[in-house]
Amino acid sequence: MRRALIVVDVQKDFCEGGSVPVKGGADRARAIAEMVQRSAGSKYAHIVATRDHHIDPGAHFSDHPDYQNSFPVHCVAGSEGSTFHPHFAQTAASGAVDEVFYKGAHSASKSGFEGSAEDGTSLAVWLRARSVGAVDVVGIATDHCVKATALDGAKAGFAVRVLLNYTAGVATDTTDHAIEELRQAGVTLTGKPVVLDG
């Protein structure tokens, strides 16, 4: 079975110094970049990445966010914060990443499977066109967009594995809950996420 790697939202706004920072995000960005460099052309048939790309996502942006469904302004299309974190950007630009899928222009859209490439192709269609049946998911944040991407991948019929060593979670309780949701959905889990909420 052909396997792809999905790198979720390794963007400046989700790492230290960004508008919605996840502690440990920059460190995971570096670790993911190193893993991609090692794996390109060998372990994975394809490597893709997702990016939050908000234009007008409605209630997803809030002055009084609940940090579950609403958040401060982040990853606005064309902004510096929406770009890949520097630790990952060079790897992505080197050709190791085959395609980038943009999500959330006019909605919350946490899952990479809700995104599309610049030509409008959805992630699921892109993967199936290349005979990919299994995906590994890494990125930020374990308890939000990584979880949503992995769950949607499983619903779409892919064999999904989340490499927790290459994820960063916002908080221990929500990350633990996300891991249990993933386990119950039949997603394979390896390693342990970085969670630095204390």
Coordinates of C-alpha atoms in Angstrom, one line a residue:
M1 CA 0.0 0.0 0.0
R2 CA 1.4 3.4 -1.0
R3 CA 1.8 5.7 2.0
A4 CA 1.9 9.5 2.2
L5 CA 2.9 11.9 4.9
I6 CA 0.6 14.8 5.8
V7 CA 2.3 17.7 7.6
V8 CA -0.4 19.8 9.3
D9 CA -0.2 23.5 9.8
V10 CA 3.5 24.0 10.7
Q11 CA 3.0 27.8 10.4
K12 CA 4.4 30.8 12.2
D13 CA 1.2 31.8 13.9
F14 CA 1.0 28.3 15.6
C15 CA 4.6 28.4 17.0
E16 CA 6.2 30.5 19.7
G17 CA 5.9 34.2 18.7
G18 CA 2.8 33.7 16.7
S19 CA -0.8 34.9 17.4
V20 CA -2.0 31.5 18.6
P21 CA 1.2 29.8 19.7
V22 CA 1.5 26.2 20.8
K23 CA 4.4 25.6 23.2
G24 CA 6.9 23.3 21.6
G25 CA 5.7 24.2 18.1
A26 CA 9.0 25.5 16.8
D27 CA 10.8 22.5 18.1
R28 CA 8.4 20.1 16.4
A29 CA 8.7 22.2 13.2
R30 CA 12.5 21.4 13.3
A31 CA 11.9 17.8 14.1
I32 CA 9.4 17.4 11.3
A33 CA 11.7 19.1 8.8
E34 CA 14.5 16.7 9.7
M35 CA 12.2 13.7 9.4
V36 CA 10.9 14.9 6.0
Q37 CA 14.5 15.3 4.8
R38 CA 15.3 11.8 5.8
S39 CA 12.1 10.3 4.4
A40 CA 11.7 12.1 1.1
G41 CA 11.8 9.7 -1.8
S42 CA 12.2 6.6 0.4
K43 CA 9.7 6.0 3.2
Y44 CA 6.8 7.9 1.6
A45 CA 5.4 7.9 -1.9
H46 CA 4.4 11.5 -1.4
I47 CA 4.7 14.2 1.2
V48 CA 2.1 17.0 1.4
A49 CA 1.4 19.8 3.8
T50 CA -1.6 21.8 4.9
R51 CA -1.9 25.5 5.7
D52 CA -4.6 27.5 7.5
H53 CA -5.5 30.2 5.0
H54 CA -8.2 32.4 6.5
I55 CA -9.8 35.2 4.5
D56 CA -13.1 35.7 6.3
P57 CA -13.8 32.6 8.5
G58 CA -16.7 34.2 10.4
A59 CA -17.1 33.3 14.1
H60 CA -13.8 31.3 13.9
F61 CA -12.1 34.7 14.6
S62 CA -13.2 36.2 17.9
D63 CA -12.2 39.0 20.3
H64 CA -13.5 36.6 23.1
P65 CA -12.3 33.2 21.9
D66 CA -13.1 29.9 23.6
Y67 CA -10.0 28.3 22.1
Q68 CA -12.1 25.3 20.9
N69 CA -14.2 26.7 18.1
S70 CA -13.1 30.3 18.1
F71 CA -9.6 31.8 18.2
P72 CA -7.8 35.2 18.0
V73 CA -7.1 36.3 14.4
H74 CA -4.5 34.0 12.9
C75 CA -3.1 32.7 9.6
V76 CA -4.7 35.4 7.5
A77 CA -4.1 34.7 3.8
G78 CA -1.0 36.6 2.7
S79 CA 0.2 37.4 6.2
E80 CA 3.6 36.6 7.6
G81 CA 1.9 34.4 10.3
S82 CA 0.3 32.2 7.7
T83 CA 3.7 31.2 6.2
F84 CA 5.5 28.0 7.2
H85 CA 7.7 28.2 10.2
P86 CA 11.3 28.9 9.2
H87 CA 12.4 25.5 10.5
F88 CA 10.1 23.9 8.0
A89 CA 9.9 26.5 5.2
Q90 CA 13.3 25.7 3.6
T91 CA 12.4 22.0 3.5
A92 CA 9.0 22.7 2.0
A93 CA 10.6 24.9 -0.6
S94 CA 13.3 22.4 -1.5
G95 CA 10.9 20.2 -3.4
A96 CA 10.5 17.6 -0.6
V97 CA 6.8 18.6 -0.2
D98 CA 4.8 17.6 -3.3
E99 CA 1.7 19.7 -2.7
V100 CA 0.3 22.2 -0.3
F101 CA -3.4 22.2 0.6
Y102 CA -5.0 25.4 1.9
K103 CA -8.0 25.3 4.2
G104 CA -10.3 27.7 6.1
A105 CA -10.7 30.6 3.7
H106 CA -14.3 31.2 4.8
S107 CA -14.8 28.8 7.7
A108 CA -13.0 27.2 10.7
S109 CA -12.0 24.2 8.6
K110 CA -9.6 22.4 10.9
S111 CA -9.1 19.3 8.8
G112 CA -6.6 19.1 5.9
F113 CA -9.2 17.0 4.1
E114 CA -11.4 20.2 3.9
G115 CA -8.6 21.9 2.1
S116 CA -7.6 22.1 -1.6
A117 CA -4.5 22.7 -3.7
E118 CA -4.2 25.9 -5.7
D119 CA -5.9 24.2 -8.6
G120 CA -8.9 23.3 -6.4
T121 CA -8.1 19.6 -6.0
S122 CA -9.0 18.2 -2.6
L123 CA -6.6 16.3 -0.5
A124 CA -8.5 13.0 -0.8
V125 CA -8.8 13.2 -4.5
W126 CA -5.1 14.1 -4.9
L127 CA -4.0 11.1 -2.8
R128 CA -6.4 8.6 -4.5
A129 CA -5.2 9.8 -7.9
R130 CA -1.7 8.7 -6.9
S131 CA -2.9 5.3 -5.5
V132 CA -2.2 6.3 -1.9
G133 CA -4.1 4.2 0.6
A134 CA -2.3 5.0 3.9
V135 CA -1.3 8.3 5.5
D136 CA 0.9 9.3 8.4
V137 CA -0.2 12.6 10.1
V138 CA 2.1 15.0 12.0
G139 CA 2.0 18.7 12.9
I140 CA 0.3 21.3 15.0
A141 CA -1.9 21.0 17.0
T142 CA -2.5 17.4 18.2
D143 CA -5.8 18.3 19.8
H144 CA -7.1 20.4 17.0
C145 CA -6.1 20.3 13.3
V146 CA -4.0 17.1 13.6
K147 CA -6.9 15.3 15.2
A148 CA -9.4 16.6 12.7
T149 CA -7.2 15.7 9.7
A150 CA -6.6 12.2 11.0
L151 CA -10.3 11.6 11.8
D152 CA -11.4 12.8 8.4
G153 CA -8.7 10.6 6.7
A154 CA -10.1 7.6 8.5
K155 CA -13.6 8.5 7.5
A156 CA -12.5 8.8 3.9
G157 CA -11.2 5.2 4.0
F158 CA -7.5 5.8 4.4
A159 CA -5.4 3.8 6.8
V160 CA -4.3 6.5 9.2
R161 CA -1.4 6.7 11.6
V162 CA -0.6 9.7 13.8
L163 CA 3.1 10.0 14.7
L164 CA 2.7 11.7 18.1
N165 CA 6.4 12.3 18.5
Y166 CA 6.0 14.8 15.7
T167 CA 3.0 16.7 17.0
A168 CA 2.6 19.5 19.6
G169 CA -0.6 19.7 21.7
V170 CA -2.1 22.8 23.2
A171 CA -3.1 21.3 26.6
T172 CA -2.8 17.9 28.4
D173 CA -6.5 17.4 28.9
T174 CA -7.6 18.2 25.3
T175 CA -4.7 16.2 23.9
D176 CA -5.5 13.2 26.0
H177 CA -9.1 13.5 24.8
A178 CA -8.0 13.8 21.2
I179 CA -5.8 10.7 21.5
E180 CA -8.8 8.7 22.9
E181 CA -11.0 9.9 20.0
L182 CA -8.4 8.9 17.5
R183 CA -8.0 5.5 19.1
Q184 CA -11.7 4.8 19.1
A185 CA -11.8 5.8 15.4
G186 CA -9.3 3.1 14.5
V187 CA -6.4 5.5 14.0
T188 CA -3.0 3.9 14.8
L189 CA -0.9 6.0 17.3
T190 CA 2.8 5.9 17.8
G191 CA 5.0 7.8 20.2
K192 CA 4.0 10.6 22.6
P193 CA 3.0 14.2 21.8
V194 CA 4.8 17.2 23.1
V195 CA 2.5 19.1 25.5
L196 CA 4.0 22.1 27.4
D197 CA 1.0 23.6 29.0
G198 CA 2.3 23.7 32.5

